[in-house]
Tab-separated table of C-alpha atoms in Angstrom:
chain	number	residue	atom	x	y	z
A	1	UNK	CA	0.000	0.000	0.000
A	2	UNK	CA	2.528	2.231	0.755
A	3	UNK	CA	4.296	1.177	-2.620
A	4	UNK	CA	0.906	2.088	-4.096
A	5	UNK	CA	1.049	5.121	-3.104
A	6	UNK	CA	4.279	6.553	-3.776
A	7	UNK	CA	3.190	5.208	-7.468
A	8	UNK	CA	-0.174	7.792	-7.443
A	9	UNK	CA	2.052	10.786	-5.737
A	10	UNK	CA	4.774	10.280	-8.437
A	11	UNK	CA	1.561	10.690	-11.258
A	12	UNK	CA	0.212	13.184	-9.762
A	13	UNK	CA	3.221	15.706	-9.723
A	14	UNK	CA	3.591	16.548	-13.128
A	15	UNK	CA	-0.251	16.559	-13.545
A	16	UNK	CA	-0.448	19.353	-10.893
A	17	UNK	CA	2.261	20.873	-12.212
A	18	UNK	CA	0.942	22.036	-15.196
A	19	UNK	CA	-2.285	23.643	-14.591
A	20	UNK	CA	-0.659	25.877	-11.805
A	21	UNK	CA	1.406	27.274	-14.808
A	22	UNK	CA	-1.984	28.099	-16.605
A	23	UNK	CA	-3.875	28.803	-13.493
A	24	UNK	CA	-2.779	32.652	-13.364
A	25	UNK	CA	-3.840	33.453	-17.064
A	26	UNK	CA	-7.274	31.371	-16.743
A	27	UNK	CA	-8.371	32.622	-12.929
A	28	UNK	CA	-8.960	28.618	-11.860
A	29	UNK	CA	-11.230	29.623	-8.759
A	30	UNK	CA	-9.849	27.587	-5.753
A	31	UNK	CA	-12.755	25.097	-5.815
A	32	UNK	CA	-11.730	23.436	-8.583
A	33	UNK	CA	-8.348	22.344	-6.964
A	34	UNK	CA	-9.939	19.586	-5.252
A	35	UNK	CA	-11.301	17.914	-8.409
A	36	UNK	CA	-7.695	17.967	-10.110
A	37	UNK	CA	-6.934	16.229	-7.198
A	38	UNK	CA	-9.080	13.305	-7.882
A	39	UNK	CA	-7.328	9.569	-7.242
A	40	UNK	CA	-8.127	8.523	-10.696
A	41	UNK	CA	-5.486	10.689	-12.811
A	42	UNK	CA	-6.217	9.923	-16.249
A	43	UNK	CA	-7.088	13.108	-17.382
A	44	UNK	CA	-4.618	14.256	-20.212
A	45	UNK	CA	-3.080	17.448	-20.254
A	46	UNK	CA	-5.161	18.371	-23.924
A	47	UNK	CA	-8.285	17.404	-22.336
A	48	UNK	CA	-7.580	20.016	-19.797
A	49	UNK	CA	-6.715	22.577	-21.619
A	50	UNK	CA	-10.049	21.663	-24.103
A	51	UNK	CA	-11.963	22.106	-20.827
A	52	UNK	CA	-10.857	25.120	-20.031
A	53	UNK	CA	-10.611	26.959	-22.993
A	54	UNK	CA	-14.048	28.765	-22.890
A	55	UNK	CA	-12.927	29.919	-19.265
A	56	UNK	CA	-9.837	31.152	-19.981
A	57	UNK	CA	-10.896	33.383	-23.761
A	58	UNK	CA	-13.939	35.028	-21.811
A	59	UNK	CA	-11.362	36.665	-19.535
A	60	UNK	CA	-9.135	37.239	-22.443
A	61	UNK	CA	-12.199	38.921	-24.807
A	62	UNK	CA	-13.857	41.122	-22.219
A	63	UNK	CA	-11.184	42.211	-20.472
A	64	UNK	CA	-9.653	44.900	-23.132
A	65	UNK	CA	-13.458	46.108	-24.599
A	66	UNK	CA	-14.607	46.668	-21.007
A	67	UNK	CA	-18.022	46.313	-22.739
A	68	UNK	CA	-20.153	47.794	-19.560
A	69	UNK	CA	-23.080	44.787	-19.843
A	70	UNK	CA	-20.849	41.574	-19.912
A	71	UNK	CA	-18.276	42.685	-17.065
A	72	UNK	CA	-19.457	41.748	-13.972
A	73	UNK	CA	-19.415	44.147	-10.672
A	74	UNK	CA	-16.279	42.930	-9.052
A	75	UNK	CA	-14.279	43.381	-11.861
A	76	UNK	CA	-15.844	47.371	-12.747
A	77	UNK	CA	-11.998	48.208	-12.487
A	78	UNK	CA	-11.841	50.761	-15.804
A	79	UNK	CA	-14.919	52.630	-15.127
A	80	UNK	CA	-13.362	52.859	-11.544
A	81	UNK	CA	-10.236	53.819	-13.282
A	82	UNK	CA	-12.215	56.875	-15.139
A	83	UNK	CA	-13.254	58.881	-11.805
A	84	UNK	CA	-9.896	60.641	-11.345
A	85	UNK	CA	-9.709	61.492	-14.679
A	86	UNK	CA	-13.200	63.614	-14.727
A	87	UNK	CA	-11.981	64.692	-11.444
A	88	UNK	CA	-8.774	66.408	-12.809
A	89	UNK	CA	-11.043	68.255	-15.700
A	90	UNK	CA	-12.774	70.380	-12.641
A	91	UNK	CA	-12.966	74.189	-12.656
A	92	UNK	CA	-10.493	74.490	-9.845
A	93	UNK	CA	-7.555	71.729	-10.615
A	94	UNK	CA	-4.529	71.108	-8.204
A	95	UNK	CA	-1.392	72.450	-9.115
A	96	UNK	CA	1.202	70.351	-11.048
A	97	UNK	CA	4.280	70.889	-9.257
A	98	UNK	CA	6.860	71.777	-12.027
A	99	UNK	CA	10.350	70.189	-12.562
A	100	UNK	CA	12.793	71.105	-10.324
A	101	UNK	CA	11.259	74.797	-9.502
A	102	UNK	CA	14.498	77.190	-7.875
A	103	UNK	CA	12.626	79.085	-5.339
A	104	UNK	CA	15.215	81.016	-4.909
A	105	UNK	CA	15.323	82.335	-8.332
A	106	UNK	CA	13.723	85.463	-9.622
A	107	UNK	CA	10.975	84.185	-11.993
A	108	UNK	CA	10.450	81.002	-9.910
A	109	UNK	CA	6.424	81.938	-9.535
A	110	UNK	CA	6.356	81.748	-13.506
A	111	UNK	CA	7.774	78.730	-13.533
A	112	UNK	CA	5.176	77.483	-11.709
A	113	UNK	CA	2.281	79.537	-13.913
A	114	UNK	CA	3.333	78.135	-16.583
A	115	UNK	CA	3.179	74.286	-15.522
A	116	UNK	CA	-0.563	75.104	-14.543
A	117	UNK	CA	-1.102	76.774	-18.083
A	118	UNK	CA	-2.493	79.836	-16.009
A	119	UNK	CA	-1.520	83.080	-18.396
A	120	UNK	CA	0.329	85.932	-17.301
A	121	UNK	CA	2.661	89.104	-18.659
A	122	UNK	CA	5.265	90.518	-17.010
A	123	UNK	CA	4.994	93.838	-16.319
A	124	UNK	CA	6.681	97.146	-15.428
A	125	UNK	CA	10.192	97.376	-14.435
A	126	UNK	CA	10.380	93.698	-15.834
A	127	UNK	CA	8.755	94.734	-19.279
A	128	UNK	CA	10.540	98.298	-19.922
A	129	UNK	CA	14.057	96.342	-18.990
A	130	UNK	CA	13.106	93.672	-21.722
A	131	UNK	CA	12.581	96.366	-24.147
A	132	UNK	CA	15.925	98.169	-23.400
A	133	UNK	CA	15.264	100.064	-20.315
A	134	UNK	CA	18.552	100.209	-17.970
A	135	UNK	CA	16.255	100.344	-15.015
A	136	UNK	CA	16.433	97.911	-12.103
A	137	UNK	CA	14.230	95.601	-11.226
A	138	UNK	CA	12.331	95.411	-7.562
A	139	UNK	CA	8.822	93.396	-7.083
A	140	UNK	CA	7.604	91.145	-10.024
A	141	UNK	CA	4.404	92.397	-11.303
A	142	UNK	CA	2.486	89.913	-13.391
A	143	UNK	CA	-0.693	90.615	-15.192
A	144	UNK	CA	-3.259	88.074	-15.230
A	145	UNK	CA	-6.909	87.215	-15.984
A	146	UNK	CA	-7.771	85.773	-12.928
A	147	UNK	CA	-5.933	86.667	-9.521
A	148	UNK	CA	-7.156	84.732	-7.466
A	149	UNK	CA	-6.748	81.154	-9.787
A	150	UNK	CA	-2.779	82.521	-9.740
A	151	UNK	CA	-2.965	83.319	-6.091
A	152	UNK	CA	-4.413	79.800	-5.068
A	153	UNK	CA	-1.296	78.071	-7.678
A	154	UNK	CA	0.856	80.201	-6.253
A	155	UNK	CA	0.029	79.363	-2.614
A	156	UNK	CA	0.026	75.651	-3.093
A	157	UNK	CA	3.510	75.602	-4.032
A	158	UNK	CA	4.349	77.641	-0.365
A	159	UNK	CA	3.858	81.533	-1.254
A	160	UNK	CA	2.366	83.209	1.292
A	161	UNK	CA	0.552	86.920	1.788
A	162	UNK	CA	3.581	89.576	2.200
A	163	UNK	CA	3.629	93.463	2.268
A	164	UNK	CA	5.642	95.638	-0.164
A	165	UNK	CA	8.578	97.610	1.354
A	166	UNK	CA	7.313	101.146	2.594
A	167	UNK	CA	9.081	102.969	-0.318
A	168	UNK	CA	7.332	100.708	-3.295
A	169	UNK	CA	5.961	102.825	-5.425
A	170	UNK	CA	2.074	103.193	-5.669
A	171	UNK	CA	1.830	101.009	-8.575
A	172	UNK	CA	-1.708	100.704	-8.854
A	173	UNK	CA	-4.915	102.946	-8.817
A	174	UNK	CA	-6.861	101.608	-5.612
A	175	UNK	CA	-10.428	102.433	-7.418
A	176	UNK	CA	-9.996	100.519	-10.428
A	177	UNK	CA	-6.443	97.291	-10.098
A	178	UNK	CA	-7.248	94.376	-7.920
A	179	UNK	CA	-3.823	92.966	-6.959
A	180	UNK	CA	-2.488	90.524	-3.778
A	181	UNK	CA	1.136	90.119	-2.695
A	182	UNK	CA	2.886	87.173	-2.272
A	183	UNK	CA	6.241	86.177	-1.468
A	184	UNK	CA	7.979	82.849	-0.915
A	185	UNK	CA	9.934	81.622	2.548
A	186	UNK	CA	12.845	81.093	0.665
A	187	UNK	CA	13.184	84.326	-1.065
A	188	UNK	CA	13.015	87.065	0.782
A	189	UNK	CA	14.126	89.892	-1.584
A	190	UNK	CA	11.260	89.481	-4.144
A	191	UNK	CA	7.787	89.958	-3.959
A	192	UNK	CA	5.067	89.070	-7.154
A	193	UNK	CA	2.301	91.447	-7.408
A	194	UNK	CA	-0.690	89.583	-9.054
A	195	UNK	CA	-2.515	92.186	-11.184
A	196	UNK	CA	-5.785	91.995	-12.924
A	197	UNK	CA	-5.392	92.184	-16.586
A	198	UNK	CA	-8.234	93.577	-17.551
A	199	UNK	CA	-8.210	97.001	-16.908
A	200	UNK	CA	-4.973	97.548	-19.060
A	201	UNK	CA	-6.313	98.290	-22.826
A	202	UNK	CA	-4.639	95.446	-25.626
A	203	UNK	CA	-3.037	93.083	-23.074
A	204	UNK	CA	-3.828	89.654	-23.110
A	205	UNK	CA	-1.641	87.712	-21.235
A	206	UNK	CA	-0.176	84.039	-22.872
A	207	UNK	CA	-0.096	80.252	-21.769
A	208	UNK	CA	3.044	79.553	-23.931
A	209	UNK	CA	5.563	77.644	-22.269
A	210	UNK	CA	8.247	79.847	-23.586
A	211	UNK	CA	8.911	82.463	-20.570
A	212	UNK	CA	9.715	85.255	-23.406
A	213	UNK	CA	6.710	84.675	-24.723
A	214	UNK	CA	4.819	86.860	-22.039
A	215	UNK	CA	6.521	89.354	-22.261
A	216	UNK	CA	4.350	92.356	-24.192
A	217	UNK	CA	4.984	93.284	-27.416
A	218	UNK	CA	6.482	97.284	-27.305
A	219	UNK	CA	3.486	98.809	-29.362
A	220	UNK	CA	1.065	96.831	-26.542
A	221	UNK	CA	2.980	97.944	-23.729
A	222	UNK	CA	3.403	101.649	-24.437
A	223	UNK	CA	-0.253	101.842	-25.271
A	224	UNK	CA	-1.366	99.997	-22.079
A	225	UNK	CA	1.057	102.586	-19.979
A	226	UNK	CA	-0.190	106.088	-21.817
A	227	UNK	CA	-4.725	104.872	-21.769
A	228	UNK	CA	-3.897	104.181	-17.724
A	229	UNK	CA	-1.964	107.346	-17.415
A	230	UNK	CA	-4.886	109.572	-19.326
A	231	UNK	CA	-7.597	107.717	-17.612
A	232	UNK	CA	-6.194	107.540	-13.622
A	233	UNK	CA	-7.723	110.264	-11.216
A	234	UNK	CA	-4.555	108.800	-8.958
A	235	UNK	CA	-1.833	111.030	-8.972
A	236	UNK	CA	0.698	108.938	-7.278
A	237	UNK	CA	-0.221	106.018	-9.951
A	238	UNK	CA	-0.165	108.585	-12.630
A	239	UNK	CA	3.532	109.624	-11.196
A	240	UNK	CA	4.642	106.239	-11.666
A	241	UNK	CA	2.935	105.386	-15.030
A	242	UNK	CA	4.647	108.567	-15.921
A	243	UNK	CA	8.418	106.909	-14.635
A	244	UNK	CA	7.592	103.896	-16.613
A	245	UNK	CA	6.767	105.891	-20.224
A	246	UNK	CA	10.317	108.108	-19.385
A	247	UNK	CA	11.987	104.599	-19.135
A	248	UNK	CA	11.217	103.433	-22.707
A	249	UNK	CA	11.973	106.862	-24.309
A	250	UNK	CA	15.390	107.432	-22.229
A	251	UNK	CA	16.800	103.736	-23.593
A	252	UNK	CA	14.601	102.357	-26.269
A	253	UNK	CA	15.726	103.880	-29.946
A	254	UNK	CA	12.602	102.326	-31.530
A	255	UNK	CA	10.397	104.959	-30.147
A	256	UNK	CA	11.961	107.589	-32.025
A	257	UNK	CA	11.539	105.880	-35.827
A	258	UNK	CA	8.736	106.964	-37.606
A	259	UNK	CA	7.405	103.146	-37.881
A	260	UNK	CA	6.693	103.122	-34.110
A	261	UNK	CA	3.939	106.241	-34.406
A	262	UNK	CA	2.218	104.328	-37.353
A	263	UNK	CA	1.896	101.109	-34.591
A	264	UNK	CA	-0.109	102.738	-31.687
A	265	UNK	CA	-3.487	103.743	-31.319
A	266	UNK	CA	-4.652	106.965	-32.973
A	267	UNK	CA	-5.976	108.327	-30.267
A	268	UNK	CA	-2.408	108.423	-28.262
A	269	UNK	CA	-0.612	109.231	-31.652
A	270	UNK	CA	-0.182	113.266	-30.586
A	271	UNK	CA	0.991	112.299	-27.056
A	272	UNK	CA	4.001	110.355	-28.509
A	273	UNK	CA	4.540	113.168	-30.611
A	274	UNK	CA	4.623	115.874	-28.232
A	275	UNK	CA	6.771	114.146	-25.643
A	276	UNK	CA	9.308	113.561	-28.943
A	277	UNK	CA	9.048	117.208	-29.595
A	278	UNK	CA	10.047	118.182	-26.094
A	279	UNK	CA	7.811	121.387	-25.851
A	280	UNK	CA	5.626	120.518	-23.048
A	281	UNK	CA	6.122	119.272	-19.573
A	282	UNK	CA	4.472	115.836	-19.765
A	283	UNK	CA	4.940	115.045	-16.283
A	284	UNK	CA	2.522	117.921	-15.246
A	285	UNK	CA	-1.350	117.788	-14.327
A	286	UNK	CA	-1.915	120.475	-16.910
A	287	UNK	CA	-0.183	119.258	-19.822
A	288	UNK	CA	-2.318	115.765	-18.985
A	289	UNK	CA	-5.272	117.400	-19.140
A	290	UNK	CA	-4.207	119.068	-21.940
A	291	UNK	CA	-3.480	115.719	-23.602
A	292	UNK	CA	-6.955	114.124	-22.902
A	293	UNK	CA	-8.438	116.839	-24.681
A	294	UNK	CA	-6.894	115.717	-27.708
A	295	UNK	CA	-7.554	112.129	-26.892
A	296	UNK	CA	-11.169	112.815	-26.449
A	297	UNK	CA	-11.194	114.222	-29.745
A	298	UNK	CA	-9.192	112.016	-32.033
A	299	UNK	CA	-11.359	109.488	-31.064
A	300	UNK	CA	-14.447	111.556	-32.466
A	301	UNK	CA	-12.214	111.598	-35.254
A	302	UNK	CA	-12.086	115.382	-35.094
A	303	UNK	CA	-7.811	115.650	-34.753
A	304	UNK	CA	-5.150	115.871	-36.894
A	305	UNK	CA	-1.904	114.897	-36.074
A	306	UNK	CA	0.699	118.109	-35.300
A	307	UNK	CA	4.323	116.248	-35.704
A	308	UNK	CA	5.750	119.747	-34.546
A	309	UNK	CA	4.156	119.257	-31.422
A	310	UNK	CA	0.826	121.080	-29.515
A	311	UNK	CA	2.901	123.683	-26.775
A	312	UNK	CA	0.832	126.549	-28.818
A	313	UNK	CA	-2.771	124.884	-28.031
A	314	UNK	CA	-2.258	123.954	-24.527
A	315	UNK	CA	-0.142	122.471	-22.272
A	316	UNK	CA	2.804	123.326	-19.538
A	317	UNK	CA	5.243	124.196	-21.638
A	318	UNK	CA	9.218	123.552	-21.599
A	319	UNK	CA	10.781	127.062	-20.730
A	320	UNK	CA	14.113	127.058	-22.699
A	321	UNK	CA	15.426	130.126	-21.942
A	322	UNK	CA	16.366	128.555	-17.919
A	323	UNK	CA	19.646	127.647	-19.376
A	324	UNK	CA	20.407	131.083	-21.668
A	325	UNK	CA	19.737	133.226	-18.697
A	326	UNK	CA	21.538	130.927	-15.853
A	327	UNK	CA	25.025	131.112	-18.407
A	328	UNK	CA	23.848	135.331	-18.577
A	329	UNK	CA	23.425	135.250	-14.457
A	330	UNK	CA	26.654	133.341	-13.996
């Protein structure tokens, strides 16, 4: 007897053997062990195989269509696999962390912008400079169409409310420019001012990947800079939108071909050409009110352009006799 049954055990070894090889592809449940287990081996390998081939192709058929009505509820895996997806398509999405951000670099907050595809345009000091201006830089201002969208991707990635310095500039008219500050905890010399685009005429700010790609074109950006400065009742803002115009004509040669007049809007034509004449003082409350006079009416289309400038119609005018009688008096 015990001869006998060494005889079965050394049968049934190879016979076992081979359906656990096939049992991971077909999904044998563990009931059916027992009956390969039977005392009476005789079962070839092709019959098993025969009798399990419908098993094992239903698996095999369903399982890439993911037909909805044949798969059953315990195995509902790629509709379960959909949910994060239609998640991720939500108004608000996380914030993709982008590679290897350098917080401690300058433009590290459009780094991050641009990973979430959230558009912005760099602005002031930043814009002027990439034009030509010598000017240095201080806070980051970045136009965009939604602050608080950049303010939430901003914040996920560790920027946190700051205040500007007590000398920063009044950079925006409090009636009209929602803004927030942020700054990051490890960079504590620069601050990004979140602007709202919208209230600057002809800037749309860009999704591009390309970091030069926000910055404004120099037609866009002198226009946006001379509307705010005709249309603020804020004379501090006005002050500074005034610095910013001064920066472009000081260092930017372009302004001074005639192809550049021919590029802005009509209605800010005459300023550009009385600040290239020099006759007026256009850093002065009368010569801007003198200018929106003229912007009021070229845009009734009742103004033609004076390239000699429009000192004898209005304006504070340049007094250049100072010098002459300062060499007389010295």
């Amino acid at each position: 007897m015990s001869a006998a049954l060494i005889a079965s055990s050394a049968v049934d070894v190879p016979t076992i053997d081979a359906p656990t090889v096939i049992a991971p592809t077909m999904d044998i449940p563990p009931a059916d062990t027992p009956t390969m287990n039977a005392p009476t081996v005789d079962i070839p390998p092709a019959d098993t195989h025969t009798v399990n081939a419908p098993t094992m192709d239903v698996p095999i058929t369903e399982t890439p269509t993911a037909d909805a009505p044949t798969v059953e509820a315990p195995t509902t895996d790629a509709p379960t696999a959909d949910a994060p997806t239609e998640d991720a398509s939500t108004v608000n999405p996380p914030c993709v962390e982008p590679p290897a951000v350098d917080y401690n670099r300058r433009e590290a907050a459009c780094d991050v912008l641009r990973a979430q595809h959230i558009a912005y345009t760099h602005w002031y000091e930043d814009a002027v400079s990439y034009h030509g201006s010598k000017t240095c830089v201080f806070s980051l201002y970045l136009l965009v169409n939604s602050v608080p969208e950049a303010e939430r991707c901003l914040q996920s990635h560790g920027w946190v409310h700051r205040k500007l310095p007590e000398y920063a500039p009044q950079f925006h008219d409090p009636a009209v420019d929602e803004h927030v500050v942020l700054g990051h905890p490890q960079n504590s010399e620069v601050e990004v001012v979140l602007m709202l685009s919208h209230p600057w005429p002809g800037i749309t700010p860009s999704t591009d990947d390309c970091n030069k790609a926000h910055y404004p074109p120099l037609p866009q950006l002198y226009n946006a800079l001379v509307q705010r400065l005709l249309d603020t009742e804020c004379d501090p803002f006005g002050w500074y939108l005034i610095l910013q115009v001064a920066y472009l004509y000081e260092d930017c040669p372009a302004l001074a071909s005639s192809d550049f007049l021919t590029t802005l809007s009509p209605d800010i034509q005459q300023f550009h050409l009385d600040w290239l004449s020099k006759t007026l003082r256009m850093d002065t409350k009368t010569t801007l009110r003198h200018e929106r006079e003229i912007r009021a009416r070229a845009r009734q289309g009742h103004w033609e352009l004076m390239h000699e400038g429009t000192a004898d119609l209005g304006g504070y005018k340049v007094d250049r006799d100072i010098g002459f009688r300062h060499q007389v008096a010295t």
